[in-house]
C-alpha cells in the first residue's frame, strides 16, 4: 500500500485500521446536530414555564373580552401547559414508526435533510406563538419539533453506526447521546432569566432551534451517503465504493467492500419474518429481548420527564434558585455522558449499561422517597419553608448521583 493513505498498518499481520478522516468528522458532526436539537427541545420548555404560562393567561384573557373572568382557570392553564410539554413526545412517538420506511426510501443522508423541514417549521411556529397570541401555534410547533426528534432518534444513530469504522463504532455511537445531553444543558442555560427566559425573549428561546437545522442543511450535502445503504439496500457498488474512499481515505477499499458483499449475501439467505414469527423464533428471541430492553431501560428510567419538570421539582423542594439546580443536574448528566465516550471501548457496553441501570434504579427509589416526604404533612421537606428540612438535600443527592 503506497504511503500517505489514511490507514494504520501492522507488522504482526493484523488487519489495517481506519484513521479518523476529515470527511468522517464532518459527517458525524453534521449528523449529531440533529441529536443536539433533540436534546435542546427536551430541556427548553422547563425553565421558562412561568413566563409562558403568563403569556397563555394573557392570550386567554384577550379572547374572553372585558366581561370575562380576571384570569385563566387553573385547570385550563394546567391542561394547556401539560399539552404543550407532552405533545412533543406524541409527535416523536408517531414519527418513530416511519424511521424504517423513510430511511429505506430516501436514504440516511437525504432523510436527515428532509427531516429538517419539520425542525424549521416547528421552530418558526414556536417563535411566532407570542406575536400571534396563540398557544395553539406553540403546541403545533412542539408537535412538529417532536416529530422531527422522533425521526432523528433513529436516523442519526443509524447513519453514524454505518459510516463509523468498526474499532470506533462504540465511541462514535455515544456521540449521539452526548449531543442530546449537551442540547439539554444549552437549553437550560439559555432559559435563565438573565439570558432568554424572559417575558419578551422566550419566543426566541424556543425558535432558535431553527439555527442547528439550517447549519445541518448546509453541511449534510457535503457528506457521503452510508456505504451500507448504497450497496446493501440500493445495490449501487460504484457509489458505495466512492463513499468508502471518502470516509476511509484509502485508495483501495476492496476489503471494506468485500465485508459489505458478505453481509449482503447473509441477508439474502435469511427469509423475511413476520412479527409473530420473530417473537416465536428461538434464534431471534434473545437478540430481540436485548434490543427491546436496551431501548426501554433509558425511556422507562423517566429521566426525560424529570428534565421536563425539574425546575418545578426543585422549587417544591425549597431550592432557592431552582433554575440553577436544574443546570447543575444538566452539567452532571453531560460530564458522565462524556466519560462514557472514552470508556465504552475499554470497559465494554454490557458492563457500562449494567452500572447505569443500577444507578438509575437507586436514584429512582431516592427520587420517589424524596417526593413522598415532600408531600406528607410534617414531612422532611416543606415547600413553604425552604430553609428547613432535609427534602432539598435529598433531591440534590438524587440529581447528582446519576
mmCIF file of C-alpha atoms in Angstrom:
data_model
loop_
_atom_site.group_PDB
_atom_site.id
_atom_site.type_symbol
_atom_site.label_atom_id
_atom_site.label_comp_id
_atom_site.label_asym_id
_atom_site.label_seq_id
_atom_site.Cartn_x
_atom_site.Cartn_y
_atom_site.Cartn_z
ATOM 1 C CA UNK A 1 0.000 0.000 0.000
ATOM 2 C CA UNK A 2 1.511 3.374 -1.001
ATOM 3 C CA UNK A 3 2.290 5.766 1.820
ATOM 4 C CA UNK A 4 0.012 8.685 2.596
ATOM 5 C CA UNK A 5 -3.287 6.803 2.793
ATOM 6 C CA UNK A 6 -5.373 7.159 5.970
ATOM 7 C CA UNK A 7 -4.642 3.632 7.137
ATOM 8 C CA UNK A 8 -2.837 2.110 10.086
ATOM 9 C CA UNK A 9 -0.823 -0.979 9.252
ATOM 10 C CA UNK A 10 0.519 -3.693 11.494
ATOM 11 C CA UNK A 11 3.781 -5.612 11.405
ATOM 12 C CA UNK A 12 2.314 -8.754 13.002
ATOM 13 C CA UNK A 13 -0.308 -9.303 10.327
ATOM 14 C CA UNK A 14 -3.272 -7.611 11.989
ATOM 15 C CA UNK A 15 -5.764 -6.038 9.571
ATOM 16 C CA UNK A 16 -5.334 -2.310 8.963
ATOM 17 C CA UNK A 17 -7.457 0.104 10.931
ATOM 18 C CA UNK A 18 -9.027 3.236 9.563
ATOM 19 C CA UNK A 19 -7.911 6.584 10.919
ATOM 20 C CA UNK A 20 -10.340 9.377 11.617
ATOM 21 C CA UNK A 21 -10.520 11.361 8.384
ATOM 22 C CA UNK A 22 -11.837 14.876 7.910
ATOM 23 C CA UNK A 23 -14.790 13.549 5.927
ATOM 24 C CA UNK A 24 -15.729 11.186 8.752
ATOM 25 C CA UNK A 25 -15.525 14.009 11.310
ATOM 26 C CA UNK A 26 -17.678 16.263 9.133
ATOM 27 C CA UNK A 27 -20.267 13.535 8.563
ATOM 28 C CA UNK A 28 -20.562 12.612 12.246
ATOM 29 C CA UNK A 29 -20.677 16.264 13.354
ATOM 30 C CA UNK A 30 -23.333 17.124 10.777
ATOM 31 C CA UNK A 31 -25.462 14.153 11.809
ATOM 32 C CA UNK A 32 -25.337 14.721 15.573
ATOM 33 C CA UNK A 33 -26.513 18.310 15.124
ATOM 34 C CA UNK A 34 -29.912 16.650 14.872
ATOM 35 C CA UNK A 35 -29.389 14.997 18.252
ATOM 36 C CA UNK A 36 -28.356 18.380 19.670
ATOM 37 C CA UNK A 37 -31.731 19.788 18.604
ATOM 38 C CA UNK A 38 -33.496 16.773 20.092
ATOM 39 C CA UNK A 39 -31.891 17.426 23.470
ATOM 40 C CA UNK A 40 -32.431 21.174 23.225
ATOM 41 C CA UNK A 41 -36.163 20.717 22.786
ATOM 42 C CA UNK A 42 -36.323 18.285 25.690
ATOM 43 C CA UNK A 43 -34.907 20.891 28.072
ATOM 44 C CA UNK A 44 -36.066 24.194 26.578
ATOM 45 C CA UNK A 45 -39.640 24.085 27.861
ATOM 46 C CA UNK A 46 -38.613 23.693 31.505
ATOM 47 C CA UNK A 47 -37.076 26.945 32.763
ATOM 48 C CA UNK A 48 -39.447 29.484 31.108
ATOM 49 C CA UNK A 49 -42.583 27.732 32.382
ATOM 50 C CA UNK A 50 -43.852 30.694 34.403
ATOM 51 C CA UNK A 51 -43.422 33.307 31.665
ATOM 52 C CA UNK A 52 -45.039 31.043 29.077
ATOM 53 C CA UNK A 53 -47.955 30.371 31.428
ATOM 54 C CA UNK A 54 -48.314 34.127 31.902
ATOM 55 C CA UNK A 55 -48.448 34.503 28.121
ATOM 56 C CA UNK A 56 -51.149 31.825 27.977
ATOM 57 C CA UNK A 57 -53.090 33.747 30.628
ATOM 58 C CA UNK A 58 -52.856 36.998 28.661
ATOM 59 C CA UNK A 59 -53.914 35.268 25.453
ATOM 60 C CA UNK A 60 -56.880 33.645 27.170
ATOM 61 C CA UNK A 61 -57.978 36.941 28.757
ATOM 62 C CA UNK A 62 -57.740 38.698 25.400
ATOM 63 C CA UNK A 63 -60.108 36.155 23.898
ATOM 64 C CA UNK A 64 -62.605 36.423 26.756
ATOM 65 C CA UNK A 65 -63.062 40.171 26.433
ATOM 66 C CA UNK A 66 -63.529 42.769 29.201
ATOM 67 C CA UNK A 67 -66.521 40.973 30.687
ATOM 68 C CA UNK A 68 -64.724 37.673 31.115
ATOM 69 C CA UNK A 69 -63.037 36.269 34.251
ATOM 70 C CA UNK A 70 -59.981 38.006 35.658
ATOM 71 C CA UNK A 71 -57.611 35.120 34.920
ATOM 72 C CA UNK A 72 -57.463 31.791 33.210
ATOM 73 C CA UNK A 73 -58.898 28.920 35.314
ATOM 74 C CA UNK A 74 -56.076 26.923 36.926
ATOM 75 C CA UNK A 75 -57.388 23.669 35.454
ATOM 76 C CA UNK A 76 -57.355 25.165 31.948
ATOM 77 C CA UNK A 77 -53.839 26.508 32.421
ATOM 78 C CA UNK A 78 -52.634 23.140 33.704
ATOM 79 C CA UNK A 79 -54.199 21.395 30.724
ATOM 80 C CA UNK A 80 -52.631 23.795 28.226
ATOM 81 C CA UNK A 81 -49.209 23.570 29.824
ATOM 82 C CA UNK A 82 -49.299 19.784 30.120
ATOM 83 C CA UNK A 83 -50.337 19.559 26.478
ATOM 84 C CA UNK A 84 -47.504 21.902 25.470
ATOM 85 C CA UNK A 85 -44.998 19.624 27.193
ATOM 86 C CA UNK A 86 -46.457 16.219 26.328
ATOM 87 C CA UNK A 87 -47.281 16.895 22.664
ATOM 88 C CA UNK A 88 -43.536 16.779 21.967
ATOM 89 C CA UNK A 89 -43.474 13.102 22.933
ATOM 90 C CA UNK A 90 -46.658 12.393 20.965
ATOM 91 C CA UNK A 91 -45.066 13.780 17.808
ATOM 92 C CA UNK A 92 -41.940 11.737 18.422
ATOM 93 C CA UNK A 93 -43.910 8.555 19.052
ATOM 94 C CA UNK A 94 -45.856 8.903 15.791
ATOM 95 C CA UNK A 95 -42.861 9.747 13.605
ATOM 96 C CA UNK A 96 -40.714 6.986 15.083
ATOM 97 C CA UNK A 97 -42.866 4.412 13.271
ATOM 98 C CA UNK A 98 -41.738 5.944 9.964
ATOM 99 C CA UNK A 99 -37.975 5.735 10.546
ATOM 100 C CA UNK A 100 -37.518 2.463 8.689
ATOM 101 C CA UNK A 101 -39.719 3.452 5.751
ATOM 102 C CA UNK A 102 -38.155 6.890 5.248
ATOM 103 C CA UNK A 103 -34.562 5.713 5.721
ATOM 104 C CA UNK A 104 -35.043 2.975 3.114
ATOM 105 C CA UNK A 105 -36.875 5.241 0.670
ATOM 106 C CA UNK A 106 -34.721 8.374 0.817
ATOM 107 C CA UNK A 107 -31.507 7.016 2.250
ATOM 108 C CA UNK A 108 -29.941 8.029 5.550
ATOM 109 C CA UNK A 109 -28.492 11.368 4.455
ATOM 110 C CA UNK A 110 -31.441 12.590 2.410
ATOM 111 C CA UNK A 111 -33.847 11.514 5.153
ATOM 112 C CA UNK A 112 -31.982 13.721 7.639
ATOM 113 C CA UNK A 113 -32.042 16.582 5.143
ATOM 114 C CA UNK A 114 -35.794 16.238 4.574
ATOM 115 C CA UNK A 115 -36.405 15.931 8.310
ATOM 116 C CA UNK A 116 -35.087 19.463 8.811
ATOM 117 C CA UNK A 117 -38.255 20.780 7.165
ATOM 118 C CA UNK A 118 -40.094 19.737 10.338
ATOM 119 C CA UNK A 119 -37.449 21.419 12.511
ATOM 120 C CA UNK A 120 -37.653 24.712 10.622
ATOM 121 C CA UNK A 121 -41.472 24.703 10.597
ATOM 122 C CA UNK A 122 -41.698 23.746 14.274
ATOM 123 C CA UNK A 123 -39.120 26.291 15.403
ATOM 124 C CA UNK A 124 -40.731 29.050 13.340
ATOM 125 C CA UNK A 125 -44.185 28.358 14.767
ATOM 126 C CA UNK A 126 -42.898 28.344 18.349
ATOM 127 C CA UNK A 127 -41.020 31.583 17.718
ATOM 128 C CA UNK A 128 -44.197 33.251 16.417
ATOM 129 C CA UNK A 129 -46.521 31.957 19.143
ATOM 130 C CA UNK A 130 -46.383 35.085 21.307
ATOM 131 C CA UNK A 131 -46.621 37.515 18.383
ATOM 132 C CA UNK A 132 -49.710 35.736 17.059
ATOM 133 C CA UNK A 133 -51.260 35.498 20.554
ATOM 134 C CA UNK A 134 -51.917 31.803 20.009
ATOM 135 C CA UNK A 135 -50.991 28.974 22.325
ATOM 136 C CA UNK A 136 -52.303 26.618 19.637
ATOM 137 C CA UNK A 137 -49.422 27.732 17.409
ATOM 138 C CA UNK A 138 -46.901 26.892 20.122
ATOM 139 C CA UNK A 139 -48.487 23.483 20.724
ATOM 140 C CA UNK A 140 -48.445 22.728 16.986
ATOM 141 C CA UNK A 141 -44.800 23.801 16.829
ATOM 142 C CA UNK A 142 -43.954 21.478 19.725
ATOM 143 C CA UNK A 143 -45.724 18.640 17.925
ATOM 144 C CA UNK A 144 -43.722 19.218 14.731
ATOM 145 C CA UNK A 145 -40.408 19.507 16.568
ATOM 146 C CA UNK A 146 -41.345 16.312 18.421
ATOM 147 C CA UNK A 147 -41.965 14.570 15.096
ATOM 148 C CA UNK A 148 -38.568 15.816 13.946
ATOM 149 C CA UNK A 149 -36.934 14.470 17.107
ATOM 150 C CA UNK A 150 -38.630 11.089 16.726
ATOM 151 C CA UNK A 151 -37.132 10.652 13.266
ATOM 152 C CA UNK A 152 -33.778 11.990 14.440
ATOM 153 C CA UNK A 153 -33.629 9.457 17.272
ATOM 154 C CA UNK A 154 -33.442 6.684 14.673
ATOM 155 C CA UNK A 155 -31.787 8.291 11.657
ATOM 156 C CA UNK A 156 -28.730 9.726 13.425
ATOM 157 C CA UNK A 157 -27.562 6.533 15.217
ATOM 158 C CA UNK A 158 -28.268 4.564 12.036
ATOM 159 C CA UNK A 159 -26.136 6.846 9.868
ATOM 160 C CA UNK A 160 -23.285 7.212 12.374
ATOM 161 C CA UNK A 161 -23.188 3.466 13.029
ATOM 162 C CA UNK A 162 -22.999 2.670 9.317
ATOM 163 C CA UNK A 163 -20.212 5.121 8.475
ATOM 164 C CA UNK A 164 -18.098 4.571 11.617
ATOM 165 C CA UNK A 165 -15.046 2.265 11.438
ATOM 166 C CA UNK A 166 -15.520 -0.905 13.451
ATOM 167 C CA UNK A 167 -12.947 -0.092 16.150
ATOM 168 C CA UNK A 168 -14.540 3.346 16.763
ATOM 169 C CA UNK A 169 -18.197 2.382 16.390
ATOM 170 C CA UNK A 170 -18.888 2.320 20.113
ATOM 171 C CA UNK A 171 -17.228 5.666 20.852
ATOM 172 C CA UNK A 172 -18.764 7.429 17.853
ATOM 173 C CA UNK A 173 -22.129 5.877 18.679
ATOM 174 C CA UNK A 174 -22.128 7.518 22.105
ATOM 175 C CA UNK A 175 -21.741 10.939 20.461
ATOM 176 C CA UNK A 176 -25.454 10.766 19.671
ATOM 177 C CA UNK A 177 -26.331 10.722 23.376
ATOM 178 C CA UNK A 178 -23.593 13.238 24.180
ATOM 179 C CA UNK A 179 -25.118 15.685 21.700
ATOM 180 C CA UNK A 180 -28.538 15.154 23.290
ATOM 181 C CA UNK A 181 -27.359 15.983 26.814
ATOM 182 C CA UNK A 182 -25.337 18.957 25.559
ATOM 183 C CA UNK A 183 -28.507 20.204 23.877
ATOM 184 C CA UNK A 184 -30.401 19.842 27.147
ATOM 185 C CA UNK A 185 -27.690 21.775 29.002
ATOM 186 C CA UNK A 186 -27.636 24.580 26.411
ATOM 187 C CA UNK A 187 -31.407 24.921 26.699
ATOM 188 C CA UNK A 188 -31.193 25.087 30.496
ATOM 189 C CA UNK A 189 -28.557 27.816 30.404
ATOM 190 C CA UNK A 190 -30.316 29.901 27.755
ATOM 191 C CA UNK A 191 -33.577 29.513 29.679
ATOM 192 C CA UNK A 192 -32.288 31.534 32.637
ATOM 193 C CA UNK A 193 -33.986 34.877 33.256
ATOM 194 C CA UNK A 194 -30.638 36.578 32.733
ATOM 195 C CA UNK A 195 -30.456 35.024 29.249
ATOM 196 C CA UNK A 196 -33.545 34.325 27.114
ATOM 197 C CA UNK A 197 -36.015 33.113 29.741
ATOM 198 C CA UNK A 198 -37.880 36.432 29.989
ATOM 199 C CA UNK A 199 -41.401 37.534 29.117
ATOM 200 C CA UNK A 200 -40.180 39.156 25.902
ATOM 201 C CA UNK A 201 -37.416 36.769 24.790
ATOM 202 C CA UNK A 202 -38.911 33.328 25.439
ATOM 203 C CA UNK A 203 -40.208 33.032 21.833
ATOM 204 C CA UNK A 204 -36.597 33.447 20.666
ATOM 205 C CA UNK A 205 -35.545 30.766 23.155
ATOM 206 C CA UNK A 206 -37.966 28.302 21.569
ATOM 207 C CA UNK A 207 -37.473 29.432 17.981
ATOM 208 C CA UNK A 208 -33.671 29.408 17.989
ATOM 209 C CA UNK A 209 -33.818 25.677 17.311
ATOM 210 C CA UNK A 210 -34.029 26.520 13.592
ATOM 211 C CA UNK A 211 -30.337 27.521 13.613
ATOM 212 C CA UNK A 212 -28.876 23.993 14.007
ATOM 213 C CA UNK A 213 -31.359 22.819 11.379
ATOM 214 C CA UNK A 214 -30.093 25.411 8.917
ATOM 215 C CA UNK A 215 -26.461 24.526 9.684
ATOM 216 C CA UNK A 216 -27.222 20.858 9.102
ATOM 217 C CA UNK A 217 -28.942 21.706 5.813
ATOM 218 C CA UNK A 218 -25.739 23.431 4.698
ATOM 219 C CA UNK A 219 -23.291 20.729 5.856
ATOM 220 C CA UNK A 220 -25.025 17.446 5.026
ATOM 221 C CA UNK A 221 -24.823 17.836 1.219
ATOM 222 C CA UNK A 222 -21.020 17.710 1.581
ATOM 223 C CA UNK A 223 -21.181 14.395 3.469
ATOM 224 C CA UNK A 224 -21.182 10.940 1.838
ATOM 225 C CA UNK A 225 -24.179 8.640 1.964
ATOM 226 C CA UNK A 226 -23.889 5.481 4.032
ATOM 227 C CA UNK A 227 -21.903 2.876 2.037
ATOM 228 C CA UNK A 228 -24.007 0.148 3.613
ATOM 229 C CA UNK A 229 -27.221 1.747 2.376
ATOM 230 C CA UNK A 230 -25.812 2.299 -1.109
ATOM 231 C CA UNK A 231 -24.580 -1.260 -1.569
ATOM 232 C CA UNK A 232 -26.873 -3.478 0.513
ATOM 233 C CA UNK A 233 -30.157 -1.605 0.084
ATOM 234 C CA UNK A 234 -29.693 0.069 -3.315
ATOM 235 C CA UNK A 235 -27.184 -2.382 -4.849
ATOM 236 C CA UNK A 236 -25.045 0.533 -6.092
ATOM 237 C CA UNK A 237 -21.463 -0.728 -5.968
ATOM 238 C CA UNK A 238 -19.864 2.288 -7.664
ATOM 239 C CA UNK A 239 -21.343 4.959 -5.344
ATOM 240 C CA UNK A 240 -20.692 2.690 -2.336
ATOM 241 C CA UNK A 241 -17.024 2.364 -3.326
ATOM 242 C CA UNK A 242 -16.750 6.143 -3.755
ATOM 243 C CA UNK A 243 -18.350 6.740 -0.350
ATOM 244 C CA UNK A 244 -15.944 4.286 1.297
ATOM 245 C CA UNK A 245 -12.965 6.044 -0.261
ATOM 246 C CA UNK A 246 -14.139 9.402 1.068
ATOM 247 C CA UNK A 247 -14.750 8.069 4.571
ATOM 248 C CA UNK A 248 -11.589 5.969 4.904
ATOM 249 C CA UNK A 249 -9.110 7.942 2.830
ATOM 250 C CA UNK A 250 -7.969 4.681 1.248
ATOM 251 C CA UNK A 251 -7.302 4.308 -2.480
ATOM 252 C CA UNK A 252 -8.145 0.602 -2.319
ATOM 253 C CA UNK A 253 -11.372 -0.202 -0.445
ATOM 254 C CA UNK A 254 -11.705 -3.774 -1.734
ATOM 255 C CA UNK A 255 -11.584 -5.272 1.769
ATOM 256 C CA UNK A 256 -14.251 -2.920 3.111
ATOM 257 C CA UNK A 257 -16.440 -3.580 0.086
ATOM 258 C CA UNK A 258 -15.937 -7.332 0.496
ATOM 259 C CA UNK A 259 -17.352 -7.055 4.027
ATOM 260 C CA UNK A 260 -20.460 -5.364 2.645
ATOM 261 C CA UNK A 261 -20.820 -8.067 -0.018
ATOM 262 C CA UNK A 262 -20.544 -10.779 2.620
ATOM 263 C CA UNK A 263 -23.162 -9.050 4.770
ATOM 264 C CA UNK A 264 -25.486 -8.731 1.786
ATOM 265 C CA UNK A 265 -25.160 -12.444 0.950
ATOM 266 C CA UNK A 266 -26.050 -13.359 4.525
ATOM 267 C CA UNK A 267 -29.081 -11.075 4.481
ATOM 268 C CA UNK A 268 -30.280 -12.529 1.183
ATOM 269 C CA UNK A 269 -30.096 -16.062 2.607
ATOM 270 C CA UNK A 270 -32.318 -15.131 5.541
ATOM 271 C CA UNK A 271 -36.032 -15.439 4.919
ATOM 272 C CA UNK A 272 -38.256 -12.495 5.936
ATOM 273 C CA UNK A 273 -40.083 -12.969 9.244
ATOM 274 C CA UNK A 274 -43.402 -11.560 10.346
ATOM 275 C CA UNK A 275 -43.689 -10.032 13.809
ATOM 276 C CA UNK A 276 -45.348 -13.173 15.190
ATOM 277 C CA UNK A 277 -42.670 -15.380 13.638
ATOM 278 C CA UNK A 278 -39.977 -13.134 15.074
ATOM 279 C CA UNK A 279 -41.498 -13.369 18.540
ATOM 280 C CA UNK A 280 -41.750 -17.150 18.263
ATOM 281 C CA UNK A 281 -38.258 -17.734 16.883
ATOM 282 C CA UNK A 282 -35.816 -19.218 19.387
ATOM 283 C CA UNK A 283 -32.906 -17.995 17.282
ATOM 284 C CA UNK A 284 -34.021 -14.373 17.371
ATOM 285 C CA UNK A 285 -35.646 -14.304 20.801
ATOM 286 C CA UNK A 286 -32.597 -13.360 22.866
ATOM 287 C CA UNK A 287 -31.329 -10.645 20.467
ATOM 288 C CA UNK A 288 -34.881 -9.265 20.285
ATOM 289 C CA UNK A 289 -35.232 -9.115 24.072
ATOM 290 C CA UNK A 290 -31.820 -7.457 24.418
ATOM 291 C CA UNK A 291 -32.661 -4.849 21.772
ATOM 292 C CA UNK A 292 -36.040 -4.038 23.341
ATOM 293 C CA UNK A 293 -34.708 -3.884 26.902
ATOM 294 C CA UNK A 294 -31.845 -1.606 25.857
ATOM 295 C CA UNK A 295 -34.325 0.848 24.378
ATOM 296 C CA UNK A 296 -36.844 0.618 27.208
ATOM 297 C CA UNK A 297 -34.308 0.933 30.011
ATOM 298 C CA UNK A 298 -33.464 4.543 29.189
ATOM 299 C CA UNK A 299 -37.029 5.599 28.451
ATOM 300 C CA UNK A 300 -38.571 3.883 31.486
ATOM 301 C CA UNK A 301 -35.962 5.470 33.742
ATOM 302 C CA UNK A 302 -38.143 8.582 33.464
ATOM 303 C CA UNK A 303 -35.177 10.918 33.050
ATOM 304 C CA UNK A 304 -36.824 12.862 30.225
ATOM 305 C CA UNK A 305 -39.905 13.541 32.351
ATOM 306 C CA UNK A 306 -37.644 14.650 35.195
ATOM 307 C CA UNK A 307 -35.919 17.138 32.893
ATOM 308 C CA UNK A 308 -39.299 18.428 31.696
ATOM 309 C CA UNK A 309 -40.305 19.340 35.253
ATOM 310 C CA UNK A 310 -37.010 19.521 37.165
ATOM 311 C CA UNK A 311 -37.325 23.259 37.873
ATOM 312 C CA UNK A 312 -40.762 22.717 39.440
ATOM 313 C CA UNK A 313 -39.438 19.746 41.425
ATOM 314 C CA UNK A 314 -36.542 21.757 42.820
ATOM 315 C CA UNK A 315 -38.855 24.666 43.597
ATOM 316 C CA UNK A 316 -41.230 22.417 45.528
ATOM 317 C CA UNK A 317 -38.211 21.060 47.403
ATOM 318 C CA UNK A 318 -37.421 24.561 48.630
ATOM 319 C CA UNK A 319 -34.345 25.197 46.496
ATOM 320 C CA UNK A 320 -33.840 28.968 46.345
ATOM 321 C CA UNK A 321 -32.604 29.022 42.718
ATOM 322 C CA UNK A 322 -34.295 26.024 41.049
ATOM 323 C CA UNK A 323 -33.159 27.012 37.545
ATOM 324 C CA UNK A 324 -29.513 26.835 38.631
ATOM 325 C CA UNK A 325 -30.145 23.495 40.323
ATOM 326 C CA UNK A 326 -31.508 22.218 37.017
ATOM 327 C CA UNK A 327 -28.356 23.421 35.263
ATOM 328 C CA UNK A 328 -26.272 21.593 37.871
ATOM 329 C CA UNK A 329 -28.130 18.387 37.054
ATOM 330 C CA UNK A 330 -27.536 19.021 33.360
ATOM 331 C CA UNK A 331 -23.805 19.504 33.913
ATOM 332 C CA UNK A 332 -23.555 16.192 35.779
ATOM 333 C CA UNK A 333 -25.521 14.488 33.018
ATOM 334 C CA UNK A 334 -23.201 15.902 30.360
ATOM 335 C CA UNK A 335 -19.962 15.105 32.212
ATOM 336 C CA UNK A 336 -20.807 11.448 32.749
ATOM 337 C CA UNK A 337 -22.027 11.021 29.187
ATOM 338 C CA UNK A 338 -18.687 12.451 28.048
ATOM 339 C CA UNK A 339 -16.889 9.970 30.296
ATOM 340 C CA UNK A 340 -18.779 7.107 28.645
ATOM 341 C CA UNK A 341 -17.399 8.149 25.239
ATOM 342 C CA UNK A 342 -13.892 7.239 26.435
ATOM 343 C CA UNK A 343 -14.910 4.202 28.496
ATOM 344 C CA UNK A 344 -17.195 2.373 26.088
ATOM 345 C CA UNK A 345 -14.373 0.762 24.086
ATOM 346 C CA UNK A 346 -12.392 -0.076 27.244
ATOM 347 C CA UNK A 347 -14.991 -1.216 29.778
ATOM 348 C CA UNK A 348 -17.441 -2.687 27.271
ATOM 349 C CA UNK A 349 -21.073 -1.946 26.505
ATOM 350 C CA UNK A 350 -22.589 -4.531 28.836
ATOM 351 C CA UNK A 351 -20.617 -3.504 31.918
ATOM 352 C CA UNK A 352 -21.345 0.193 31.479
ATOM 353 C CA UNK A 353 -25.019 -0.451 30.808
ATOM 354 C CA UNK A 354 -25.412 -2.604 33.922
ATOM 355 C CA UNK A 355 -23.696 0.062 36.025
ATOM 356 C CA UNK A 356 -26.001 2.688 34.568
ATOM 357 C CA UNK A 357 -29.102 0.593 35.228
ATOM 358 C CA UNK A 358 -28.028 0.042 38.839
ATOM 359 C CA UNK A 359 -27.518 3.765 39.320
ATOM 360 C CA UNK A 360 -30.875 4.614 37.742
ATOM 361 C CA UNK A 361 -32.662 2.079 39.936
ATOM 362 C CA UNK A 362 -31.180 3.510 43.125
ATOM 363 C CA UNK A 363 -31.827 7.102 42.089
ATOM 364 C CA UNK A 364 -35.419 6.358 41.084
ATOM 365 C CA UNK A 365 -36.037 4.952 44.559
ATOM 366 C CA UNK A 366 -34.448 8.014 46.183
ATOM 367 C CA UNK A 367 -36.492 10.344 43.986
ATOM 368 C CA UNK A 368 -39.730 8.564 44.915
ATOM 369 C CA UNK A 369 -38.928 8.676 48.632
ATOM 370 C CA UNK A 370 -37.938 12.347 48.439
ATOM 371 C CA UNK A 371 -41.146 13.355 46.668
ATOM 372 C CA UNK A 372 -43.253 11.367 49.130
ATOM 373 C CA UNK A 373 -41.548 13.130 52.034
ATOM 374 C CA UNK A 374 -42.244 16.498 50.423
ATOM 375 C CA UNK A 375 -45.993 15.979 50.167
ATOM 376 C CA UNK A 376 -46.551 14.316 53.546
ATOM 377 C CA UNK A 377 -47.835 16.637 56.294
ATOM 378 C CA UNK A 378 -44.938 17.370 58.589
ATOM 379 C CA UNK A 379 -42.537 15.598 56.221
ATOM 380 C CA UNK A 380 -38.853 16.282 55.908
ATOM 381 C CA UNK A 381 -39.241 18.894 53.186
ATOM 382 C CA UNK A 382 -41.565 21.903 53.477
ATOM 383 C CA UNK A 383 -42.141 23.803 50.268
ATOM 384 C CA UNK A 384 -43.184 26.849 52.261
ATOM 385 C CA UNK A 385 -40.115 26.710 54.463
ATOM 386 C CA UNK A 386 -37.109 26.427 52.172
ATOM 387 C CA UNK A 387 -34.678 26.973 54.992
ATOM 388 C CA UNK A 388 -35.925 23.976 56.972
ATOM 389 C CA UNK A 389 -35.977 20.222 56.470
ATOM 390 C CA UNK A 390 -33.911 17.758 54.525
ATOM 391 C CA UNK A 391 -36.103 17.411 51.424
ATOM 392 C CA UNK A 392 -33.938 19.737 49.310
ATOM 393 C CA UNK A 393 -30.802 17.861 50.344
ATOM 394 C CA UNK A 394 -32.345 14.530 49.367
ATOM 395 C CA UNK A 395 -33.338 15.891 45.965
ATOM 396 C CA UNK A 396 -29.848 17.285 45.411
ATOM 397 C CA UNK A 397 -28.470 13.808 46.154
ATOM 398 C CA UNK A 398 -30.926 12.260 43.695
ATOM 399 C CA UNK A 399 -29.941 14.647 40.929
ATOM 400 C CA UNK A 400 -26.192 14.405 41.493
ATOM 401 C CA UNK A 401 -25.802 10.632 41.861
ATOM 402 C CA UNK A 402 -26.673 9.727 38.222
#
